[in-house]
XYZ file of C-alpha atoms in Angstrom:
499
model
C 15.810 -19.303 17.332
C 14.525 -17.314 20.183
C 11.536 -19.561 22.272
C 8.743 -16.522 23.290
C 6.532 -15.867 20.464
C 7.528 -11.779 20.728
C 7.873 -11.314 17.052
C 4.811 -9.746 15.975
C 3.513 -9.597 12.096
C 0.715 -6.820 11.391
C -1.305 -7.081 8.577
C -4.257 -4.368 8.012
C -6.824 -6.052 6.772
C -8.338 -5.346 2.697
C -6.425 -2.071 3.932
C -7.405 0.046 0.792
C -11.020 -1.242 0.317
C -11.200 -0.742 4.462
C -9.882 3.086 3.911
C -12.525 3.674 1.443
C -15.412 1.844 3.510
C -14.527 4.096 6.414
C -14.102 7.004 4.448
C -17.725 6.496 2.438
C -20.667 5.656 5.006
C -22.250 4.054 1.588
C -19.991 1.783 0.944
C -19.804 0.071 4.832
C -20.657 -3.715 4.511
C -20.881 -3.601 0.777
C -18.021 -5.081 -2.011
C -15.584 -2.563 -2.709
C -12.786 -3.013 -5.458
C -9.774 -1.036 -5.041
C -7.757 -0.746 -8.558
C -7.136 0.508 -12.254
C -10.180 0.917 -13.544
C -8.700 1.128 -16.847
C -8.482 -1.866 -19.595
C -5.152 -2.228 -18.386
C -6.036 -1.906 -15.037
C -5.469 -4.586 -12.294
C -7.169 -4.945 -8.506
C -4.871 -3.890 -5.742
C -7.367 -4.854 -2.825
C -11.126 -6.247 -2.793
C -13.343 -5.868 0.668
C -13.975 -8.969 2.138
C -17.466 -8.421 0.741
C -15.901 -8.176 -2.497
C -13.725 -11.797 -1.813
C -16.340 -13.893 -1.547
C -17.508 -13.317 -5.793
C -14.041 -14.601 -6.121
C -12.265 -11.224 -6.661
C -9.065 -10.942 -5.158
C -5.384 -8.297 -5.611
C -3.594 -8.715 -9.038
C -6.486 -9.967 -10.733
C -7.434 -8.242 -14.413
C -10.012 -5.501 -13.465
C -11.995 -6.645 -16.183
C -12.390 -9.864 -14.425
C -13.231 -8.553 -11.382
C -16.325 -6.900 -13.093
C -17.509 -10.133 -14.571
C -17.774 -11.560 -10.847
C -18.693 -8.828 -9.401
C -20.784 -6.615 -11.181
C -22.341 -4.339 -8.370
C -19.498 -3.944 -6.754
C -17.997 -0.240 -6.261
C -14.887 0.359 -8.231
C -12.260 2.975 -7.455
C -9.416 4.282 -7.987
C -6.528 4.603 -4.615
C -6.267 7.568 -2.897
C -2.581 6.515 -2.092
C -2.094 9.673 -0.314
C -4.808 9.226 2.499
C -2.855 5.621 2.657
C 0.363 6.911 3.082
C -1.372 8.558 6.101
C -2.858 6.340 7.786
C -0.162 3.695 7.678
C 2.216 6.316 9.124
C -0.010 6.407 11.943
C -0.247 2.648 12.480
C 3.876 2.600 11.552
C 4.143 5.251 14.768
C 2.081 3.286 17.062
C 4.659 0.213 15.940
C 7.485 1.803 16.477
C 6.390 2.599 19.886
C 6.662 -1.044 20.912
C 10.566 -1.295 19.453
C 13.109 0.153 17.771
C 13.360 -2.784 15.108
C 10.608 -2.508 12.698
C 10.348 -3.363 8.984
C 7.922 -2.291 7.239
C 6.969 -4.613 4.104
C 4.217 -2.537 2.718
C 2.219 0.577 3.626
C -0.170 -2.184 5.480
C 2.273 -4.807 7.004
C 5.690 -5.093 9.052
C 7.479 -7.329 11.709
C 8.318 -5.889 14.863
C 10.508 -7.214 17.873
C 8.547 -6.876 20.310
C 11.521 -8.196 22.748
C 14.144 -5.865 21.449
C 11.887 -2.854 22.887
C 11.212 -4.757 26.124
C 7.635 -4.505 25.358
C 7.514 -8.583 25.479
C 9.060 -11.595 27.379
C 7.111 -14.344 26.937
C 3.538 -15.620 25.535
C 1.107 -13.798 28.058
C 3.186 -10.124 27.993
C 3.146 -10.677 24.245
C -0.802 -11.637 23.865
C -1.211 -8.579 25.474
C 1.191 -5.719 23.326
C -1.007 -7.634 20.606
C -4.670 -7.353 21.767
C -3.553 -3.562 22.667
C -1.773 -3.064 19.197
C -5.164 -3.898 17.689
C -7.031 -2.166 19.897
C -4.813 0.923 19.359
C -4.827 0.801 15.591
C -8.782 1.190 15.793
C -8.962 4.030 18.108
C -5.966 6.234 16.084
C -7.307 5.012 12.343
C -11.088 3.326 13.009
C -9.617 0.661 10.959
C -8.797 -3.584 12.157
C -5.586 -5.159 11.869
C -4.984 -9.016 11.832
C -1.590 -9.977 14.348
C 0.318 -12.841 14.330
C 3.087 -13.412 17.331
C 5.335 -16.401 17.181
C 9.143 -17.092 17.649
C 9.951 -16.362 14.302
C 9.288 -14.032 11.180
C 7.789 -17.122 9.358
C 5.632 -18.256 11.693
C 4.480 -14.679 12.761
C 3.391 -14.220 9.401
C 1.718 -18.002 8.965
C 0.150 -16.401 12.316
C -1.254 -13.459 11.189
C -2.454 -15.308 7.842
C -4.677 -17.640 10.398
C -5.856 -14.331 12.576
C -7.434 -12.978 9.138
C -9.883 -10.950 9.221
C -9.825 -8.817 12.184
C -8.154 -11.447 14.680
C -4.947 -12.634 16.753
C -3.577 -15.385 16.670
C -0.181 -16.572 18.868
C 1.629 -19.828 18.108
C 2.632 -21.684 21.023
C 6.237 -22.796 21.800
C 6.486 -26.232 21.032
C 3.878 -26.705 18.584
C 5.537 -24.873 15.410
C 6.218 -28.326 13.652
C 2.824 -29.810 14.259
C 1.466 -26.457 12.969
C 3.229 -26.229 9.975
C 3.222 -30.053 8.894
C -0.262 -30.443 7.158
C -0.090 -27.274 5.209
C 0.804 -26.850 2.111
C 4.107 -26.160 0.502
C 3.134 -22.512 -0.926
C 3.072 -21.664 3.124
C 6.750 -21.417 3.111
C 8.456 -17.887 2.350
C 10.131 -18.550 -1.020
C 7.717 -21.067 -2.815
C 6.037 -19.511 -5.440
C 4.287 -21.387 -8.563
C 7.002 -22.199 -10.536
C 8.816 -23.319 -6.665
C 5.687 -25.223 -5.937
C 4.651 -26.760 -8.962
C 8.668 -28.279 -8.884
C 7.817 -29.913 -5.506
C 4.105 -30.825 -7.017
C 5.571 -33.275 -9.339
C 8.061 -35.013 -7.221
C 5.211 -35.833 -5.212
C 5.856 -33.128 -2.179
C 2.718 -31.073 -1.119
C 2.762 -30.700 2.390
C 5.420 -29.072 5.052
C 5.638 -32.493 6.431
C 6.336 -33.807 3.082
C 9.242 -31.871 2.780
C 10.880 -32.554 6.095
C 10.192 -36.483 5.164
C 12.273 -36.439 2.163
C 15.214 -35.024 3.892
C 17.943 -32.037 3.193
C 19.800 -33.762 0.579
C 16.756 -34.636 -1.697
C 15.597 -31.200 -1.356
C 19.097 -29.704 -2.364
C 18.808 -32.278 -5.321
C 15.625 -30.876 -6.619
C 15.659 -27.324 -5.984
C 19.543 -26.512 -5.680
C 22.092 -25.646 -2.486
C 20.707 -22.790 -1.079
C 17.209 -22.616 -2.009
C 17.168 -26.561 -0.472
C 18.810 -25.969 2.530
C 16.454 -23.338 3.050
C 13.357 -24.444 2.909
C 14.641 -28.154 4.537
C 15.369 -25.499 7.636
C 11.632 -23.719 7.490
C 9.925 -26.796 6.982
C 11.537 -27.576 10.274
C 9.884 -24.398 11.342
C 13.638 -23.144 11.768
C 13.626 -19.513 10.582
C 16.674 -17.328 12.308
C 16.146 -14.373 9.844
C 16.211 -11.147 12.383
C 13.383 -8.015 11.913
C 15.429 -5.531 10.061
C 14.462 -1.995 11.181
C 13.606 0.230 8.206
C 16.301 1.552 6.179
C 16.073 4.934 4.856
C 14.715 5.952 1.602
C 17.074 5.348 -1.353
C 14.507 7.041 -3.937
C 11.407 8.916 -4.295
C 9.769 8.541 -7.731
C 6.010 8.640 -9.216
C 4.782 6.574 -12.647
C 1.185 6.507 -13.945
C 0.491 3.537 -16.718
C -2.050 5.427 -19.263
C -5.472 3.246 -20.327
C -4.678 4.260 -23.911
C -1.167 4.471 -25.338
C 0.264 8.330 -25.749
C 1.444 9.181 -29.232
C 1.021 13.113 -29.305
C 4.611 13.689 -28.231
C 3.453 17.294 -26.715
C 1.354 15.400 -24.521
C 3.868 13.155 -23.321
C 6.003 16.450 -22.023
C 3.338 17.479 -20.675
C 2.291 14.156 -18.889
C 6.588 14.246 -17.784
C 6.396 17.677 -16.353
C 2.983 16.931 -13.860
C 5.245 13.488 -13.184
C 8.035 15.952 -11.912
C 5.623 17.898 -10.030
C 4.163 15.116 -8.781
C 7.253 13.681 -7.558
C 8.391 16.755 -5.675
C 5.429 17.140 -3.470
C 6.305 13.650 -2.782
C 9.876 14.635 -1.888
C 8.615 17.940 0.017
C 6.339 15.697 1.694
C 9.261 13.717 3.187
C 11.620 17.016 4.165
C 14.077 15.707 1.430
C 16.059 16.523 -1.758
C 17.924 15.007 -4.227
C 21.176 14.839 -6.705
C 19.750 12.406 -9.772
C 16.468 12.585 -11.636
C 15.376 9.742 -13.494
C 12.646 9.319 -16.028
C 11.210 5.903 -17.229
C 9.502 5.226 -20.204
C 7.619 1.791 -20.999
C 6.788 1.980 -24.872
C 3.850 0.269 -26.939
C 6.193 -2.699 -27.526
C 6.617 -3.231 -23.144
C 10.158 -2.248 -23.949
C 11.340 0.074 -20.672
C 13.772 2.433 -21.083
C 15.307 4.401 -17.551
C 17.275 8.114 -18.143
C 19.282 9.865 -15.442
C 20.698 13.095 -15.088
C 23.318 13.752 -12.037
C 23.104 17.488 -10.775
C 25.325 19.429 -9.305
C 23.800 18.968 -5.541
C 20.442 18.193 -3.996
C 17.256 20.139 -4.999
C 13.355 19.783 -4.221
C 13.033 22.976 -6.815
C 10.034 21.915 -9.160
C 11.284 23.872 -11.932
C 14.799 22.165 -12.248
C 13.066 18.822 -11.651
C 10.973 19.488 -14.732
C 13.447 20.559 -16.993
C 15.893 18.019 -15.949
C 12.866 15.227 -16.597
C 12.115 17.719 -20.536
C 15.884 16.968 -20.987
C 15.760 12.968 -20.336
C 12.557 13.287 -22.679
C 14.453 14.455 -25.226
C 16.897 11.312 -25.875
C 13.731 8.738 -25.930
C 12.058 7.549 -28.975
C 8.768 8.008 -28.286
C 7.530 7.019 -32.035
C 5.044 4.546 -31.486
C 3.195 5.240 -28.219
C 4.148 5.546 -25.062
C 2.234 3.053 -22.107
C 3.645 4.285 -18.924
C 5.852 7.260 -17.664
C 7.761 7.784 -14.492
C 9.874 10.797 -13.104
C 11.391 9.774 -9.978
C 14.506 11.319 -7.534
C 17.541 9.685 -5.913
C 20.636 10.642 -4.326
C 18.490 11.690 -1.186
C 19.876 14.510 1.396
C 17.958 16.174 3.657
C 19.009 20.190 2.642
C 18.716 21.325 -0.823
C 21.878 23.843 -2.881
C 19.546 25.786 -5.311
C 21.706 28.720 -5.398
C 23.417 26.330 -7.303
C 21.271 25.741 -10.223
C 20.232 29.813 -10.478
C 21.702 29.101 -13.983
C 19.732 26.087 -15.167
C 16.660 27.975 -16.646
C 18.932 29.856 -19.257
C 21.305 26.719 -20.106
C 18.060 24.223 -20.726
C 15.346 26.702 -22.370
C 16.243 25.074 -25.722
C 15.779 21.359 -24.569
C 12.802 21.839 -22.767
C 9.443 20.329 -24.305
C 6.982 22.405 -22.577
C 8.463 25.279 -21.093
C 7.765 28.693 -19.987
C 5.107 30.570 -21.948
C 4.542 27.419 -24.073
C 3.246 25.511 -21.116
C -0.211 27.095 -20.038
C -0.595 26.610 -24.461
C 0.272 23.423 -24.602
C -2.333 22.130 -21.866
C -5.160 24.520 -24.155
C -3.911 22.563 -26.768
C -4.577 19.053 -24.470
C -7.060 19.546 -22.192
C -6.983 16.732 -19.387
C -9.508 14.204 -19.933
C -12.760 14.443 -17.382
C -11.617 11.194 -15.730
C -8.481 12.388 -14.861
C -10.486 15.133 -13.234
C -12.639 13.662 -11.577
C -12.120 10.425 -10.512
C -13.762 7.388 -8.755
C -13.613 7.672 -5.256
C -11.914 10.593 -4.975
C -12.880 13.346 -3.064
C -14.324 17.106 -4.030
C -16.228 19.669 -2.123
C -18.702 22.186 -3.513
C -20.028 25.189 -2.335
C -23.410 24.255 -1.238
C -23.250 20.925 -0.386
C -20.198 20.258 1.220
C -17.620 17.391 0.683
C -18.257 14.338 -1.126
C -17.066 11.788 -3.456
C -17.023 11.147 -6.985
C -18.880 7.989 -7.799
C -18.363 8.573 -11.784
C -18.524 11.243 -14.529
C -18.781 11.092 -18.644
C -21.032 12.757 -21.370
C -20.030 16.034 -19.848
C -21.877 14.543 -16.319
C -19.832 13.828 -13.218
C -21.867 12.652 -10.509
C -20.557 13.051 -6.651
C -22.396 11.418 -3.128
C -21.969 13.881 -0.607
C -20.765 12.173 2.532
C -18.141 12.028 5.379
C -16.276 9.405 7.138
C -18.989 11.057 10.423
C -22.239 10.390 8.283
C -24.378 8.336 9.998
C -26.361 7.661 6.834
C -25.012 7.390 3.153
C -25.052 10.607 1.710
C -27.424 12.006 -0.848
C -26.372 11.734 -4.677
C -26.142 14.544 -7.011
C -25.185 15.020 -10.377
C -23.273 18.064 -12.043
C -21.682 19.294 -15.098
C -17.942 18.798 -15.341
C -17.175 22.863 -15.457
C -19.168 23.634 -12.868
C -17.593 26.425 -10.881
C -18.994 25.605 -7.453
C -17.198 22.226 -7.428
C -13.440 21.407 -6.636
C -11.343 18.607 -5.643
C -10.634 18.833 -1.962
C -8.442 16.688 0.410
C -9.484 13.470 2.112
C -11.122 14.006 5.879
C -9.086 11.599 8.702
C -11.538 8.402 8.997
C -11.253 9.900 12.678
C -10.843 12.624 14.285
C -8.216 13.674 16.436
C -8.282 12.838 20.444
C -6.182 14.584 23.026
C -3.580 11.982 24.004
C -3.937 10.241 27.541
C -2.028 7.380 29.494
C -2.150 3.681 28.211
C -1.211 4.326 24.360
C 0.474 1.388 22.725
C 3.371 -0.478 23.958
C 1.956 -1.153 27.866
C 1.176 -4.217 28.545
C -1.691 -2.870 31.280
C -1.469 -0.745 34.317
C -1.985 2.169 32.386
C -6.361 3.562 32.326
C -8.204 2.039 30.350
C -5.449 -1.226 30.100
C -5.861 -3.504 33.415
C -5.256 -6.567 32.452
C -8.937 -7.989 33.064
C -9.624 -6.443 30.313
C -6.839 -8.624 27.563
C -7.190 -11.580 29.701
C -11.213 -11.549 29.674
C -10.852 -11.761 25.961
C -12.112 -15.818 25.304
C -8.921 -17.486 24.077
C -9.528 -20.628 21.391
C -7.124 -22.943 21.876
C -5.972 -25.676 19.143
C -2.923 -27.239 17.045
C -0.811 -24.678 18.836
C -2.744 -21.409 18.372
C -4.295 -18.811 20.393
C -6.694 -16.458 19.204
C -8.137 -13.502 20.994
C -12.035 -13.657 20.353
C -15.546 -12.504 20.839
C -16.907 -9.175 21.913
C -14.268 -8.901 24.093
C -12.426 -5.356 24.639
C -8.831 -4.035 25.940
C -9.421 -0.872 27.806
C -12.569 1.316 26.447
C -12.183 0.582 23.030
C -14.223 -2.637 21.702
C -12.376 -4.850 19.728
C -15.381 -5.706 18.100
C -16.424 -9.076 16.547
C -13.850 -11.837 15.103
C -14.508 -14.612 12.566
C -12.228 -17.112 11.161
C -10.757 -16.209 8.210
């Protein structure tokens, strides 16, 4: 194991409830729940506002509204995500060749592969101007953790929450890790942990003390040897850069089960439509189409159809997806659907499938003229149209949000991610012509690009190195964490707690 602390972990902190705070002047400093909102439906981030009622990611929805009442609840805007963490992902990848992405809002680089870090004080410094970065492109803070290793980087990161940095000192890994508890280590979960519970281990240093071969005993030969060697604070697992793509695929789980089978076409061909912006979106095509089907029982079942050679055509997406339809019992009720696309290539062969139209009309479920009847016949329900959080625009007042609709009513806050005040509120009816759905503004807008981006570790304006070094440093069991009202360059780093 390497001895600089130049792996870096970045984790965006609450990074969906943060988009939507920036995005919504309103909502700045006030609990924001980020989810399904759904009976099914499940959080996928809470604002820190939100965290202290108890809320927290993967917890029932419903729950969430028990502790949190007032909060705001809405529903991701996954595409603004994608965005913005392809911004952040760019500023990484600036730093290094060898990044891996774990999430749209967290990744391990190597700093030292890129030659953007040698040691603890070059490193402190690619992180403080990481962060400082990451706010100027996306107005957004990240939390970074630097260490020797992807473990600790990540323990790191964990202790720079919210809005911090935090570097682990060589030599002080094992005193660091030895008081916490076992669920630190990457692999123990609650079944791992509750095994180690009741052979009395809790702690790191627990584990360590009763030695390799007890460990092996109670948890088996590779998942012992394992976490013997973390516990040690030994972790030699390299930062993997990202691999490409194998798949691009879309799924929607439905609040009330499906049983109108026309409607389930119908719900398979916007899937497929769906699923090739998506595949547009990344300048790719692709040879197999798969559907997925999860039925009222939680039974899945997964159909594929190979083509002939790549497409990104919509149409022969849909009818390949009508086709797969066709060979699933739907009887029943239907919870979730998926279309999704593999076999990626970056060039698409449609001449090839000039033919498809004609060979599939009889298999299709809602094709050609029967299409615009069939959605008469099912009209999309008003909170598909408009939903929470998302964004619209209308003719007079501008762009907004929707902050919720029903009995015929959908009522929109007209505000941008610029506002210096929360917006006013109005309320329409759901057919009126003067409002749309529009496309999310950037949380900011775009600069000309100067000297001193990411990756310099000063000398460049704006990055001397008074400025990273001026930054009060708290020093203790190891770690170093950037603090205070300090700033790197012109942009303000702003104010960090403990989390």
């Amino acid at each position: 194991m390497r001895n600089a602390p130049t792996i870096l972990h970045l984790d965006m902190d609450a990074f969906y409830a943060s988009v939507e705070q920036a995005s919504k002047p309103s909502l700045r400093g006030k609990a924001v729940v980020v989810g399904g909102l759904g009976p099914r439906g499940v959080v996928a981030t809470a604002s820190y506002e939100a965290r202290v009622f108890g809320v927290h990611s993967a917890m029932p929805m419903a729950q969430a509204r028990r502790l949190a009442p007032n909060a705001a609840y809405l529903v991701p805007r996954f595409g603004i995500y994608r965005d913005i963490s392809e911004q952040v992902m760019a500023l990484l990848r600036e730093l290094s060749p060898l990044v891996e992405p774990l999430s749209l809002d967290e990744a391990f680089v190597d700093l030292e592969a890129g030659g953007a870090a040698w040691d603890e004080e070059s490193a402190r410094l690619v992180g403080a101007r990481l962060r400082a970065d990451i706010r100027a492109v996306t107005g957004l803070a990240g939390s970074v953790g630097l260490a020797a290793s992807k473990m600790l980087a990540k323990i790191a990161s964990e202790q720079a929450k919210p809005d911090g940095l935090v570097v682990i000192e060589p030599g002080t890994e094992r005193a660091l890790l030895g008081p916490m508890s076992v669920r630190t280590l990457p692999g123990v979960g609650p079944a791992t942990g509750d095994h180690l519970r009741r052979a009395g281990i809790h702690t790191v240093d627990e584990i360590a003390e009763a030695g390799e071969d007890e460990l092996v005993r109670l948890l088996g030969k590779a998942h012992g040897h394992a976490l013997y060697a973390m516990a040690l604070a030994h972790d030699d697992r390299p930062v993997v850069a990202e691999r490409e793509a194998k798949s691009v695929s879309v799924e929607d789980t439905y609040d009330v089960d499906i049983h109108d089978r026309v409607r389930v076409g119908l719900e398979v061909q916007r899937l497929a439509d769906r699923c090739v912006q998506r595949l547009r979106g990344a300048g790719l095509s692709g040879r197999t189409i798969v559907l997925k089907v999860r039925r009222y029982d939680f039974s899945t079942l997964t159909r594929s159809e190979t083509l002939r050679g790549p497409t990104d055509d919509p149409a022969v997406v849909r009818e390949a997806a009508a086709r797969l339809l066709e060979s699933v019992d739907t009887t029943g009720g239907v919870r979730l659907l998926g279309v999704g696309v593999s076999g990626l290539a970056d060039y698409t062969q449609e001449d090839l499938f000039a033919q498809v139209a004609g060979e599939s009309a009889e298999h299709s479920v809602a094709d050609g003229e029967e299409e615009p009847a069939g959605e008469e016949r099912v009209a999309e329900p008003v909170e598909r149209r408009w939903v929470a959080g998302h964004d619209v625009r209308h003719v007079e007042y501008g762009h907004g949000w929707v902050q919720g609709s029903g009995v015929g009513r959908v009522t929109v806050r007209f505000e941008t991610p610029e506002s210096s005040e929360p917006g006013r509120v109005r309320t329409f009816r759901v057919d009126d012509p003067g409002l749309e759905g529009a496309e999310p503004l950037p949380l900011v807008r775009a600069r000309p690009a100067g000297p001193g981006r990411a990756g310099g570790t000063g000398g460049g304006e704006g990055t001397g190195e008074s400025g990273a070094a001026g930054a009060l440093a708290v020093k203790g069991a190891g770690l170093v964490r950037e603090a205070g009202e300090g700033a790197v360059g012109d942009v303000p780093l702003g104010p960090v707690r403990r989390g």
